[in-house]
Coordinates of C-alpha atoms in Angstrom, one line a residue:
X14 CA -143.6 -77.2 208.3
X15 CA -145.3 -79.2 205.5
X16 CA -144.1 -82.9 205.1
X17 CA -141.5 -84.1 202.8
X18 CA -142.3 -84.9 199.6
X19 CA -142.9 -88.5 198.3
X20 CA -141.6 -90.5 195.5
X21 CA -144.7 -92.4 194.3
X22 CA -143.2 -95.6 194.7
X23 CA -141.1 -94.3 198.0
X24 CA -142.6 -97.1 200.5
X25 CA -141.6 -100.1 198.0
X26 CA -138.7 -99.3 196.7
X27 CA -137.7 -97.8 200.8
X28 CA -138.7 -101.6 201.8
X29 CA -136.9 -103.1 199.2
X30 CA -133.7 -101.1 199.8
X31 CA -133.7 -101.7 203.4
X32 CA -135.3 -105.6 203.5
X33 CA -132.4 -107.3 204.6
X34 CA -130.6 -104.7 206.4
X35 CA -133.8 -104.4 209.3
X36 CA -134.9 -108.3 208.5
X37 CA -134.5 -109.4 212.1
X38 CA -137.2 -108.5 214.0
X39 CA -138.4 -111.1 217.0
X40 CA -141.3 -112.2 218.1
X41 CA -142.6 -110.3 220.8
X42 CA -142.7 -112.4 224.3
X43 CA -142.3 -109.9 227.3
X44 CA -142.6 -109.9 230.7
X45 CA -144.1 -106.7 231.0
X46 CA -145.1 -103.8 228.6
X47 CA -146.9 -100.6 229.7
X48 CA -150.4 -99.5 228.2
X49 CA -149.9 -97.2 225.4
X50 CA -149.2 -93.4 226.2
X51 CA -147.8 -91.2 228.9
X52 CA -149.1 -90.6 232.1
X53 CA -148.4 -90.5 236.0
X54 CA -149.4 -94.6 236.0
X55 CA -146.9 -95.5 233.3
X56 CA -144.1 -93.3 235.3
X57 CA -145.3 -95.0 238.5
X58 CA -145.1 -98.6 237.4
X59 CA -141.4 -97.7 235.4
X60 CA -140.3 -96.6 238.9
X61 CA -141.7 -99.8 240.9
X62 CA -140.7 -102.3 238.5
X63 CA -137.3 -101.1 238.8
X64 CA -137.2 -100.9 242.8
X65 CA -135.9 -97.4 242.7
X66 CA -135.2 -95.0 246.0
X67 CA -138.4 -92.6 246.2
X68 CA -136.3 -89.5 245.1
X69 CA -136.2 -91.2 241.8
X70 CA -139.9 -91.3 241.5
X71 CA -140.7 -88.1 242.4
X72 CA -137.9 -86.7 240.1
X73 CA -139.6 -89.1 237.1
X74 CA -142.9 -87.4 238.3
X75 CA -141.4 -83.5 238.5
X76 CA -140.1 -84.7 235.0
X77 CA -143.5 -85.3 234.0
X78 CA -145.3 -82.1 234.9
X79 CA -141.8 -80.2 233.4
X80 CA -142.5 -81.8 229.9
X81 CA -146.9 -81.2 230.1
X82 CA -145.9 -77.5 230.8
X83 CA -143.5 -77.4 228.1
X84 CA -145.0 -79.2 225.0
X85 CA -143.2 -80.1 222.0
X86 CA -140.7 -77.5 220.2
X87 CA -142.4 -75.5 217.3
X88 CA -138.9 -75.2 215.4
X89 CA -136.9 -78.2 213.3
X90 CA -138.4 -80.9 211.7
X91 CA -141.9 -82.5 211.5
X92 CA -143.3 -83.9 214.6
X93 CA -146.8 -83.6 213.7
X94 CA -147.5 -87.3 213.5
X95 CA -145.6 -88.2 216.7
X96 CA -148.4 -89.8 218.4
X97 CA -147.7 -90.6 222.0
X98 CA -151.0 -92.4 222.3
X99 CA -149.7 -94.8 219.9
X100 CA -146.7 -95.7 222.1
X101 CA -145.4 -98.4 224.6
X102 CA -142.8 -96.0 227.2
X103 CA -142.0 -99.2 229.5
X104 CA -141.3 -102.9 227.8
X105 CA -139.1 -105.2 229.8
X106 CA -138.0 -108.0 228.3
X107 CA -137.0 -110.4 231.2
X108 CA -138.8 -110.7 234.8
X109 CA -135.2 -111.0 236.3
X110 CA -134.1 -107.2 236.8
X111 CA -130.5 -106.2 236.0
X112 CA -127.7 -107.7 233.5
X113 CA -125.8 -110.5 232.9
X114 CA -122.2 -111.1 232.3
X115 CA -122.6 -114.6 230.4
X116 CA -124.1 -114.6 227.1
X117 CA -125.6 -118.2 227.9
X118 CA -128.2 -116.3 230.1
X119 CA -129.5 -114.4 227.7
X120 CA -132.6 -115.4 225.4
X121 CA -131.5 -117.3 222.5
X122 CA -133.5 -115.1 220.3
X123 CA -131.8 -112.1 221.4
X124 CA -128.0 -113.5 221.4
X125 CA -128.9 -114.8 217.7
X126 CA -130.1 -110.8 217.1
X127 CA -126.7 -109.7 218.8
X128 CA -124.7 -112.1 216.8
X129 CA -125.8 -110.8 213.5
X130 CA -124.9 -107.6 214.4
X131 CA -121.3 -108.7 215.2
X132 CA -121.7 -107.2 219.1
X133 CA -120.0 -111.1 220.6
X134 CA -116.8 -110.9 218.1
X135 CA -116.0 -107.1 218.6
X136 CA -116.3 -107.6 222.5
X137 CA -113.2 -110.8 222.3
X138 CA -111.3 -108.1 219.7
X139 CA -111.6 -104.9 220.1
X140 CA -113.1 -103.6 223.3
X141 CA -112.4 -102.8 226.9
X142 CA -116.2 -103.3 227.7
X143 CA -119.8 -104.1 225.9
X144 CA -123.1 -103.6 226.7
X145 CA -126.5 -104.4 225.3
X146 CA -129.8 -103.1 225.5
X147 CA -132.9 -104.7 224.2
X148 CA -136.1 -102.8 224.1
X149 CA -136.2 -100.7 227.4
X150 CA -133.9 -102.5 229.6
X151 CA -130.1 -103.8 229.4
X152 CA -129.8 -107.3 229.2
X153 CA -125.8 -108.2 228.8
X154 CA -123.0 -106.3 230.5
X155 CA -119.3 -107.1 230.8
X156 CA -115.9 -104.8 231.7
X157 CA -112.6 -106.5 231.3
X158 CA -111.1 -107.8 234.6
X159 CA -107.7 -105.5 233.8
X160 CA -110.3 -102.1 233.3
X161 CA -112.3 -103.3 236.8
X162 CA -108.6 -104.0 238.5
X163 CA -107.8 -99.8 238.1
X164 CA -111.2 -98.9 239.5
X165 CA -113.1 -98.4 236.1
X166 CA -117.0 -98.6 236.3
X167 CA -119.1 -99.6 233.4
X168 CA -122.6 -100.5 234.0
X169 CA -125.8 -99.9 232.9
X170 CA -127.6 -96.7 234.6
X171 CA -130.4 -98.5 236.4
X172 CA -127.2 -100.9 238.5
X173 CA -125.1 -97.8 238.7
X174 CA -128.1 -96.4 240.9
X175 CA -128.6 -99.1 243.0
X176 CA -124.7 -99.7 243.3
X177 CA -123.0 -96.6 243.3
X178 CA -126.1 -94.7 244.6
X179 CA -123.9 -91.6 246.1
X180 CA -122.2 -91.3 242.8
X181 CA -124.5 -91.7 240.6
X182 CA -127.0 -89.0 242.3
X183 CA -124.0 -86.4 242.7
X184 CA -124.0 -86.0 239.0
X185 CA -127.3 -87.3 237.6
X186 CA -129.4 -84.5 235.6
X187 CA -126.6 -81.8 236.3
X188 CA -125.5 -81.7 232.7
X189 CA -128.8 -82.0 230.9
X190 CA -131.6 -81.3 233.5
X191 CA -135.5 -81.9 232.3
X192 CA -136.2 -78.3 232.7
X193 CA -133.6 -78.4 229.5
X194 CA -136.3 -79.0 226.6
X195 CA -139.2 -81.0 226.2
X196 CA -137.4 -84.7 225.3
X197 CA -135.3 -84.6 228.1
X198 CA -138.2 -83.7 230.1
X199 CA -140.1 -86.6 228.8
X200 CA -136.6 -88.9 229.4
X201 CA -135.9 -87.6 232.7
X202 CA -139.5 -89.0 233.4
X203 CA -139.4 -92.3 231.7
X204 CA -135.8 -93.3 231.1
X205 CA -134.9 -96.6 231.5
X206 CA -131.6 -98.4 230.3
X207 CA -128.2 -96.7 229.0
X208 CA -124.7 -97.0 230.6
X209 CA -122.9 -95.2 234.0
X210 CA -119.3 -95.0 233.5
X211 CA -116.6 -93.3 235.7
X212 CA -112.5 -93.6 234.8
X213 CA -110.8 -93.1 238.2
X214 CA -108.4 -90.2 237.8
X215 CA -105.3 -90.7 235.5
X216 CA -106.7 -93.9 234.3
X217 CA -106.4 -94.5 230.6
X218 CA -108.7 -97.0 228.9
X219 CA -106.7 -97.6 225.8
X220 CA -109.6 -99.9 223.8
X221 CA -113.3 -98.6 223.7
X222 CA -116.0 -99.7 225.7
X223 CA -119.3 -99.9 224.0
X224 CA -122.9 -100.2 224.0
X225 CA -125.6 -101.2 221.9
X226 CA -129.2 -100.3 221.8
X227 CA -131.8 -102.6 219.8
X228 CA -135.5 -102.0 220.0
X229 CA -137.2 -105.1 218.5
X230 CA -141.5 -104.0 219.3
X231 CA -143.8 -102.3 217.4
X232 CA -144.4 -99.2 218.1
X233 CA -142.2 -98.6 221.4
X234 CA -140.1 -95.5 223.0
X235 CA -137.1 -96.1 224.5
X236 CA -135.4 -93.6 226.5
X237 CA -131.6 -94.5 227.6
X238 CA -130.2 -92.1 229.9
X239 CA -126.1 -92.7 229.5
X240 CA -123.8 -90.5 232.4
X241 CA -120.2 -90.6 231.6
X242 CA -117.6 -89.4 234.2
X243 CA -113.9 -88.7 233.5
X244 CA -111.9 -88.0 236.4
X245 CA -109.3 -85.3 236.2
X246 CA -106.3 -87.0 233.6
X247 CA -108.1 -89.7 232.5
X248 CA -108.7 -90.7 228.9
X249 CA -111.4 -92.9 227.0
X250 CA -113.6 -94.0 224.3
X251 CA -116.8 -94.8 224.6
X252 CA -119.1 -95.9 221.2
X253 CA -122.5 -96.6 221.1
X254 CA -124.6 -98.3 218.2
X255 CA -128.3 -98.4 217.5
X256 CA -130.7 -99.8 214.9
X257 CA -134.0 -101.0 214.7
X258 CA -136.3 -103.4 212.5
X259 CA -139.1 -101.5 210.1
X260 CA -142.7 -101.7 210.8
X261 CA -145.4 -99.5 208.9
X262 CA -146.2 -97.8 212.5
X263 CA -143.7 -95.4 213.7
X264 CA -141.3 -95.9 216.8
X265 CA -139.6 -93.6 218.9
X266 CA -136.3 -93.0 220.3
X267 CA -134.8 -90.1 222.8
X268 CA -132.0 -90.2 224.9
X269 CA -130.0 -88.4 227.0
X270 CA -126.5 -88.6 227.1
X271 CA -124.5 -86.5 230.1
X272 CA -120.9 -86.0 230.5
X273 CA -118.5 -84.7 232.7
X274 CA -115.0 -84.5 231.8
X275 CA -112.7 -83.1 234.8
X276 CA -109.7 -81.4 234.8
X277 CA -107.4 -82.3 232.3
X278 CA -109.2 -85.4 231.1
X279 CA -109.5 -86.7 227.4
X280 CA -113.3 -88.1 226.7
X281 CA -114.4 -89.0 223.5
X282 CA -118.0 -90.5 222.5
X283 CA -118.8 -91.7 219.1
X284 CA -122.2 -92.9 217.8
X285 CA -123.5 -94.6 214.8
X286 CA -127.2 -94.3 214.3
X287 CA -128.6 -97.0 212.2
X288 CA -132.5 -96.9 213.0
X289 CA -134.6 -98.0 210.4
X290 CA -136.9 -95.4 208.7
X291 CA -139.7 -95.4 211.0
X292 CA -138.3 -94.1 213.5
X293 CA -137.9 -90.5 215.2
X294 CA -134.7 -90.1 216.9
X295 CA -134.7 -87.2 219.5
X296 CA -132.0 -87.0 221.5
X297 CA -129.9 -84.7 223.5
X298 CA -126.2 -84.6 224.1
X299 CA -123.8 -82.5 226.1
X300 CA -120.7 -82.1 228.1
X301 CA -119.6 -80.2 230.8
X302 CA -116.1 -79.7 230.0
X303 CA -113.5 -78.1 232.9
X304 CA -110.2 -76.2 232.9
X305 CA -107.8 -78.3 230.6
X306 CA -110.4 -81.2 229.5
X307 CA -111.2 -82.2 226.1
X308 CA -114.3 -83.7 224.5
X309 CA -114.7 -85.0 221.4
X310 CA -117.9 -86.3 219.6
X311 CA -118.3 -88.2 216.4
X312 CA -122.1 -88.6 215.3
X313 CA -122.9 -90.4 212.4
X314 CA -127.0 -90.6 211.7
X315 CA -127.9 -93.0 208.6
X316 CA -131.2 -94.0 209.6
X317 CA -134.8 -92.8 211.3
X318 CA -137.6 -91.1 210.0
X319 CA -136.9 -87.8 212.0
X320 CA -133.3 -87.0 214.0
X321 CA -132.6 -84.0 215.9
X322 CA -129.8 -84.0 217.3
X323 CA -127.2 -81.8 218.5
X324 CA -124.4 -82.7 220.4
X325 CA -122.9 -79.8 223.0
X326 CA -119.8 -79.0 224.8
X327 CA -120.3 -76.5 227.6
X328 CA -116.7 -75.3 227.9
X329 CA -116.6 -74.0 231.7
X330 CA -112.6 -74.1 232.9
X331 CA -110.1 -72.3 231.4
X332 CA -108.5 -74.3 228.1
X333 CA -110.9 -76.8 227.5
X334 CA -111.7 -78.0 224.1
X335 CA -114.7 -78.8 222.5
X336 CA -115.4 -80.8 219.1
X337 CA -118.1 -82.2 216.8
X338 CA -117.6 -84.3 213.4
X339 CA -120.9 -85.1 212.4
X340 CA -122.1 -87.3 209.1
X341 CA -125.3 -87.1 208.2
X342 CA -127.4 -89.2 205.4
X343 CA -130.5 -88.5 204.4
X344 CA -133.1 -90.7 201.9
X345 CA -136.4 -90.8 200.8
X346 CA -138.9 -89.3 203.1
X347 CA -136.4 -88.9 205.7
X348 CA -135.2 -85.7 207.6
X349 CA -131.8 -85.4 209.4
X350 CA -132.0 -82.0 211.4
X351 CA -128.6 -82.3 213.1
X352 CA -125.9 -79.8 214.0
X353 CA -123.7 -78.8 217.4
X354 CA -123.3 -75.9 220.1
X355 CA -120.2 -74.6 221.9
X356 CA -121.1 -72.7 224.5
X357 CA -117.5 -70.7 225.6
X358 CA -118.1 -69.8 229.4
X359 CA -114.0 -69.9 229.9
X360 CA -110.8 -68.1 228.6
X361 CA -108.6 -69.8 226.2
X362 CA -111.8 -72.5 225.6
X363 CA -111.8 -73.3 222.0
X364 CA -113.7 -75.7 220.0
X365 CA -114.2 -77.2 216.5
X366 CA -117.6 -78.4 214.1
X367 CA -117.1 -80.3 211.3
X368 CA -120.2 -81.3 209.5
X369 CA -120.7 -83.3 206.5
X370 CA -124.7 -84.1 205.1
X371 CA -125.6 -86.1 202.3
X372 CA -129.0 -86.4 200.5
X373 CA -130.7 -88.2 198.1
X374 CA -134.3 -89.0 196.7
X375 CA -136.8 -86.9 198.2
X376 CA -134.5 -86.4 201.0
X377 CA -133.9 -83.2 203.4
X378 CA -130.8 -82.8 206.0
X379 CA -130.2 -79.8 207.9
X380 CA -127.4 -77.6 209.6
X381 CA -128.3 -76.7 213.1
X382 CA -125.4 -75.2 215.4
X383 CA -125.0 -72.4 217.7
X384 CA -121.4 -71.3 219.0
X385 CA -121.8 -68.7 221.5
X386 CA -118.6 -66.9 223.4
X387 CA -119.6 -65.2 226.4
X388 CA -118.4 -62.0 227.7
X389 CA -115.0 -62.7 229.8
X390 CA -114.6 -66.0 227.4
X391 CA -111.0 -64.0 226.5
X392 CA -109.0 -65.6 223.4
X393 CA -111.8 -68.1 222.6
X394 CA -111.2 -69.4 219.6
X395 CA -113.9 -71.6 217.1
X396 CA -114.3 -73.1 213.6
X397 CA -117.3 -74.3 211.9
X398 CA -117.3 -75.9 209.2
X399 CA -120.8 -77.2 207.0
X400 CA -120.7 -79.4 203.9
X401 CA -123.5 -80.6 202.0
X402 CA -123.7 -82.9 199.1
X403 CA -127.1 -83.5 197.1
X404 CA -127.1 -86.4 195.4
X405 CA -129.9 -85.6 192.8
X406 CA -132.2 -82.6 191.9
X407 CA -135.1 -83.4 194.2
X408 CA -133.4 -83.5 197.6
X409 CA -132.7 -80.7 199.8
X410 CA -130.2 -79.3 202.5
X411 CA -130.8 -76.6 204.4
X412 CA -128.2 -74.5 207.0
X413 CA -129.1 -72.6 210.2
X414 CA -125.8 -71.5 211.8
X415 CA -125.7 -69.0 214.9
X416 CA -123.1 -67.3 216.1
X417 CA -123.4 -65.0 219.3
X418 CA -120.2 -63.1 220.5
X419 CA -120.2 -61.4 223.7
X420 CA -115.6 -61.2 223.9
X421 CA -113.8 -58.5 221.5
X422 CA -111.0 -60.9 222.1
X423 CA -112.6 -64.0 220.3
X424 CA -111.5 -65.6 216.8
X425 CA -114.6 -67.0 215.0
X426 CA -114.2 -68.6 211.7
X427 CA -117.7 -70.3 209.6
X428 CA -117.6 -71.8 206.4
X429 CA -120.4 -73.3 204.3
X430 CA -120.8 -75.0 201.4
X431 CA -123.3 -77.3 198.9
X432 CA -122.2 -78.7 196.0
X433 CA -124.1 -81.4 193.5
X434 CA -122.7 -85.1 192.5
X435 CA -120.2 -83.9 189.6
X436 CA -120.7 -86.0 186.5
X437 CA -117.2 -85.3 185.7
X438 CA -116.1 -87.7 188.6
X439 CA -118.4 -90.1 187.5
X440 CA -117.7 -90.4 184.1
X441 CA -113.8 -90.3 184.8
X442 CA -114.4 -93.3 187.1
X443 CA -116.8 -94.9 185.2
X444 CA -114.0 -94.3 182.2
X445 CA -111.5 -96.1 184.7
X446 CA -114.0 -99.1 184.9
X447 CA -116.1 -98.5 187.6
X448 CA -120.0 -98.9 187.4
X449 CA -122.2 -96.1 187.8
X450 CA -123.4 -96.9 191.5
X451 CA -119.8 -97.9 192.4
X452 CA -118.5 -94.4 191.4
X453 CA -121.6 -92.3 192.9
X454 CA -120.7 -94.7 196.4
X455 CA -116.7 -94.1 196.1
X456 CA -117.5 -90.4 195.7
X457 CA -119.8 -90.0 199.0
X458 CA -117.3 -92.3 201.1
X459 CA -114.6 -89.7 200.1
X460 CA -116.8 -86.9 200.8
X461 CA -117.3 -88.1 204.4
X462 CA -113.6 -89.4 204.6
X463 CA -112.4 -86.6 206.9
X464 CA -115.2 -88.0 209.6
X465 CA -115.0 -91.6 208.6
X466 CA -111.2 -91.5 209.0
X467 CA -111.7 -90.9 213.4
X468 CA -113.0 -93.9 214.0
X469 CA -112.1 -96.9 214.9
X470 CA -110.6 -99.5 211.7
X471 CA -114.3 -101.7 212.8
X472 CA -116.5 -99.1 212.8
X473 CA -115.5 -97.1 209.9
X474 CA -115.7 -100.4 207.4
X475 CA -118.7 -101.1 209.1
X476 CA -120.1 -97.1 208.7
X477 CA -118.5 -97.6 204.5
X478 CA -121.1 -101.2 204.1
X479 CA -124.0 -99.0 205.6
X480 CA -123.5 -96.4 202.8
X481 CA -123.0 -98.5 200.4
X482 CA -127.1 -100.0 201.6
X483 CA -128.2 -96.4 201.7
X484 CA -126.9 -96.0 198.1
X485 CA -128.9 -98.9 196.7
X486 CA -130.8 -97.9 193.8
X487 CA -129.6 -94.2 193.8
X488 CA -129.2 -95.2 190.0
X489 CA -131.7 -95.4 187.4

């Protein structure tokens, strides 16, 4: 796939746009970061810096030899100048392994970066739980004493292992396993960081808990791994944030986020991606969802130089739901290849994609989903629904929907549609007093209402000021 084009000035004017949204990088002063690359030393040292059980290890080092078989996908976007040898896997930012629950022990530098991004007064507000990651490792984590009291856990991965070790290893890699795909071969063998939650059963966690990952260094990866358990009746949020300063070398991001919502539980995980735009974000997403269980996710990519990402529901017990809204928002020289799948492995499953894209400039976002209904998947029942709004006449969107239906009994619905800013809307707003980058901005936050309107009162004002940045010189 050739690369996107460029507007002439796209670097300036992308740095002048974005200046004071990424202006807080810090200086670099670590107590350990790996060589550059991948290989079976840098998996070795993640692995003894972290004190991990030897089945770890060699599970990091099957991981390795999963992904070196595999090699990068030859579909979706550009990943030609990925260079691994240009990369840091490992970067911890503290000798002292683990997290804190007091902000006071963390590096004054870092809580000033946490600050500005408003993580200390959503924590006292708004949320059952927080937790922070900087570079490669979590450095803050705190769950309300009422949440701990009724048996919730809320930690970051590398403490769930050592804490809940039987637990954690029960479920570990059995939603998204590194023979998967090549990323989450290449997390499985690097992955540092992320959250471990489990709700007890009939627990319901009535705030969100939430995490937020920050990578600060030039040219680092960083590879959360997140597992989520539900217990049969329980019901929770869980949101994550990320971002990311810009440097003129490229960083990289890929996660891997597993959940498993039991019988009857309600999960929902919602995301907004913020990485600045030299970044690729590769990530995978799924959830094993059982008889009665719902799962909802709400994705919401605004940043990056490359995403793919496409959030899953495997629906496996009879009645379980399944649902993606997705925004994606695409600028100059950026491409957003983002979608879903519903897999329907159960009767009366069903399941829901919403998807809204946006681009702009010399932009490109794409449509990527797959619903499939397997044979014996009686009465399954799915909706898809694709929007895409182009902003200009030089960006693009593109759709790639798959449907495979294996159950006469199944209801299917998919509906797609691209439209162009209308200069009628402008003009009538404009007419009404509005300037011309006010209108273009009140028409995309109405486009993406339906998504917006899901989350949280926080994050959605907070997901309306970061279109409003990507809009910035959309005019003229």
């Amino acid at each position: 796939m050739a690369d996107l084009p460029q507007h002439p000035d796209a670097e300036k004017l992308q740095g002048m746009e974005h200046e004071k949204q990424y202006d807080f990088r810090l200086p670099e002063n670590y107590f350990y970061k790996s060589e550059k690359g991948l290989d079976r030393r840098v998996v070795e040292r993640i692995s003894y810096y972290k004190g991990e059980p030897e089945w770890m290890l060699k599970f990091r080092l099957n991981a390795l030899e999963i992904a070196e078989k595999k090699g990068r996908p030859k579909w979706g976007a550009d990943l030609t100048k990925l260079n691994f040898d240009d990369i840091y896997f490992y970067v911890r930012p503290q000798e002292r392994q683990g997290t804190t629950d007091s902000w006071d022990d963390i590096p004054e530098e870092v809580r000033e970066t946490y600050r500005r991004l408003g993580i200390p007064e959503a924590e006292q507000r708004v949320l059952a739980g927080v937790g922070a990651q900087f570079e490669s490792e979590m450095v803050y984590h705190n769950l309300k004493e009422e949440w701990e009291k009724k048996g919730v856990i809320f930690l970051d991965s590398d403490t769930g292992l050592k804490e809940h070790p039987e637990l954690f290893k029960e479920y570990f890699s059995t939603v998204v396993p590194p023979e998967d795909n090549y990323f989450a071969a290449v997390n499985s063998a690097v992955w540092s960081g992320g959250s471990f939650v489990y709700v007890p059963e009939g627990v319901e966690v009535d705030v969100p808990l939430q995490a937020y990952f920050l990578l600060n260094a030039e040219n680092i990866g960083q590879f959360e791994r997140t597992l989520i358990i539900g217990a049969p009746g329980s019901r929770f949020h869980y949101i994550e944030g990320c971002t990311a300063p810009t440097y003129n070398s490229d960083s990289f991001h890929s996660g891997v986020i597993e959940i498993v919502c039991q019988e009857g539980s309600n999960v929902r995980y919602s995301t907004i991606q913020n990485w600045s735009h030299n970044v690729y974000n590769l990530v995978t997403q799924r959830a094993l969802v059982q008889a009665g269980a719902s799962m909802g996710w709400l994705d919401g990519n605004l940043g990056s130089k490359v995403t793919m990402k496409y959030p899953s529901c495997y629906l496996v017990g009879a009645g379980a739901h399944g649902e993606v809204m997705s925004i994606a928002f695409a600028g100059d020289g950026q491409h957003q290849d983002a979608g879903a799948k519903m897999i329907h492995a159960a009767p009366d499953s069903s399941s829901s994609i919403v998807s809204k894209s946006i681009s702009k400039g010399y932009g490109r976002s794409s449509y990527r989903g797959l619903v499939q209904i397997y044979d014996g998947a009686t009465r399954a029942r799915s909706n898809v629904e694709c929007d895409a709004l182009l902003l200009d006449e030089t960006s693009k969107t593109d759709t790639y929907p798959y449907i495979q239906i294996e159950e006469k009994t199944a209801q299917v619905g998919h509906e797609a549609r691209v439209s162009k800013l209308n200069d009628e809307q402008i003009f009538y707003l404009m007419s009404r007093g509005l300037a011309e980058d006010e209108a273009m901005a009140l028409i995309v936050r109405g486009f993406l209402e339906p998504v917006a309107k899901e989350l949280p009162l926080e994050y959605a004002v907070e997901l309306n000021r970061l279109i409003e940045l990507e809009m910035e010189g959309s005019v003229g």
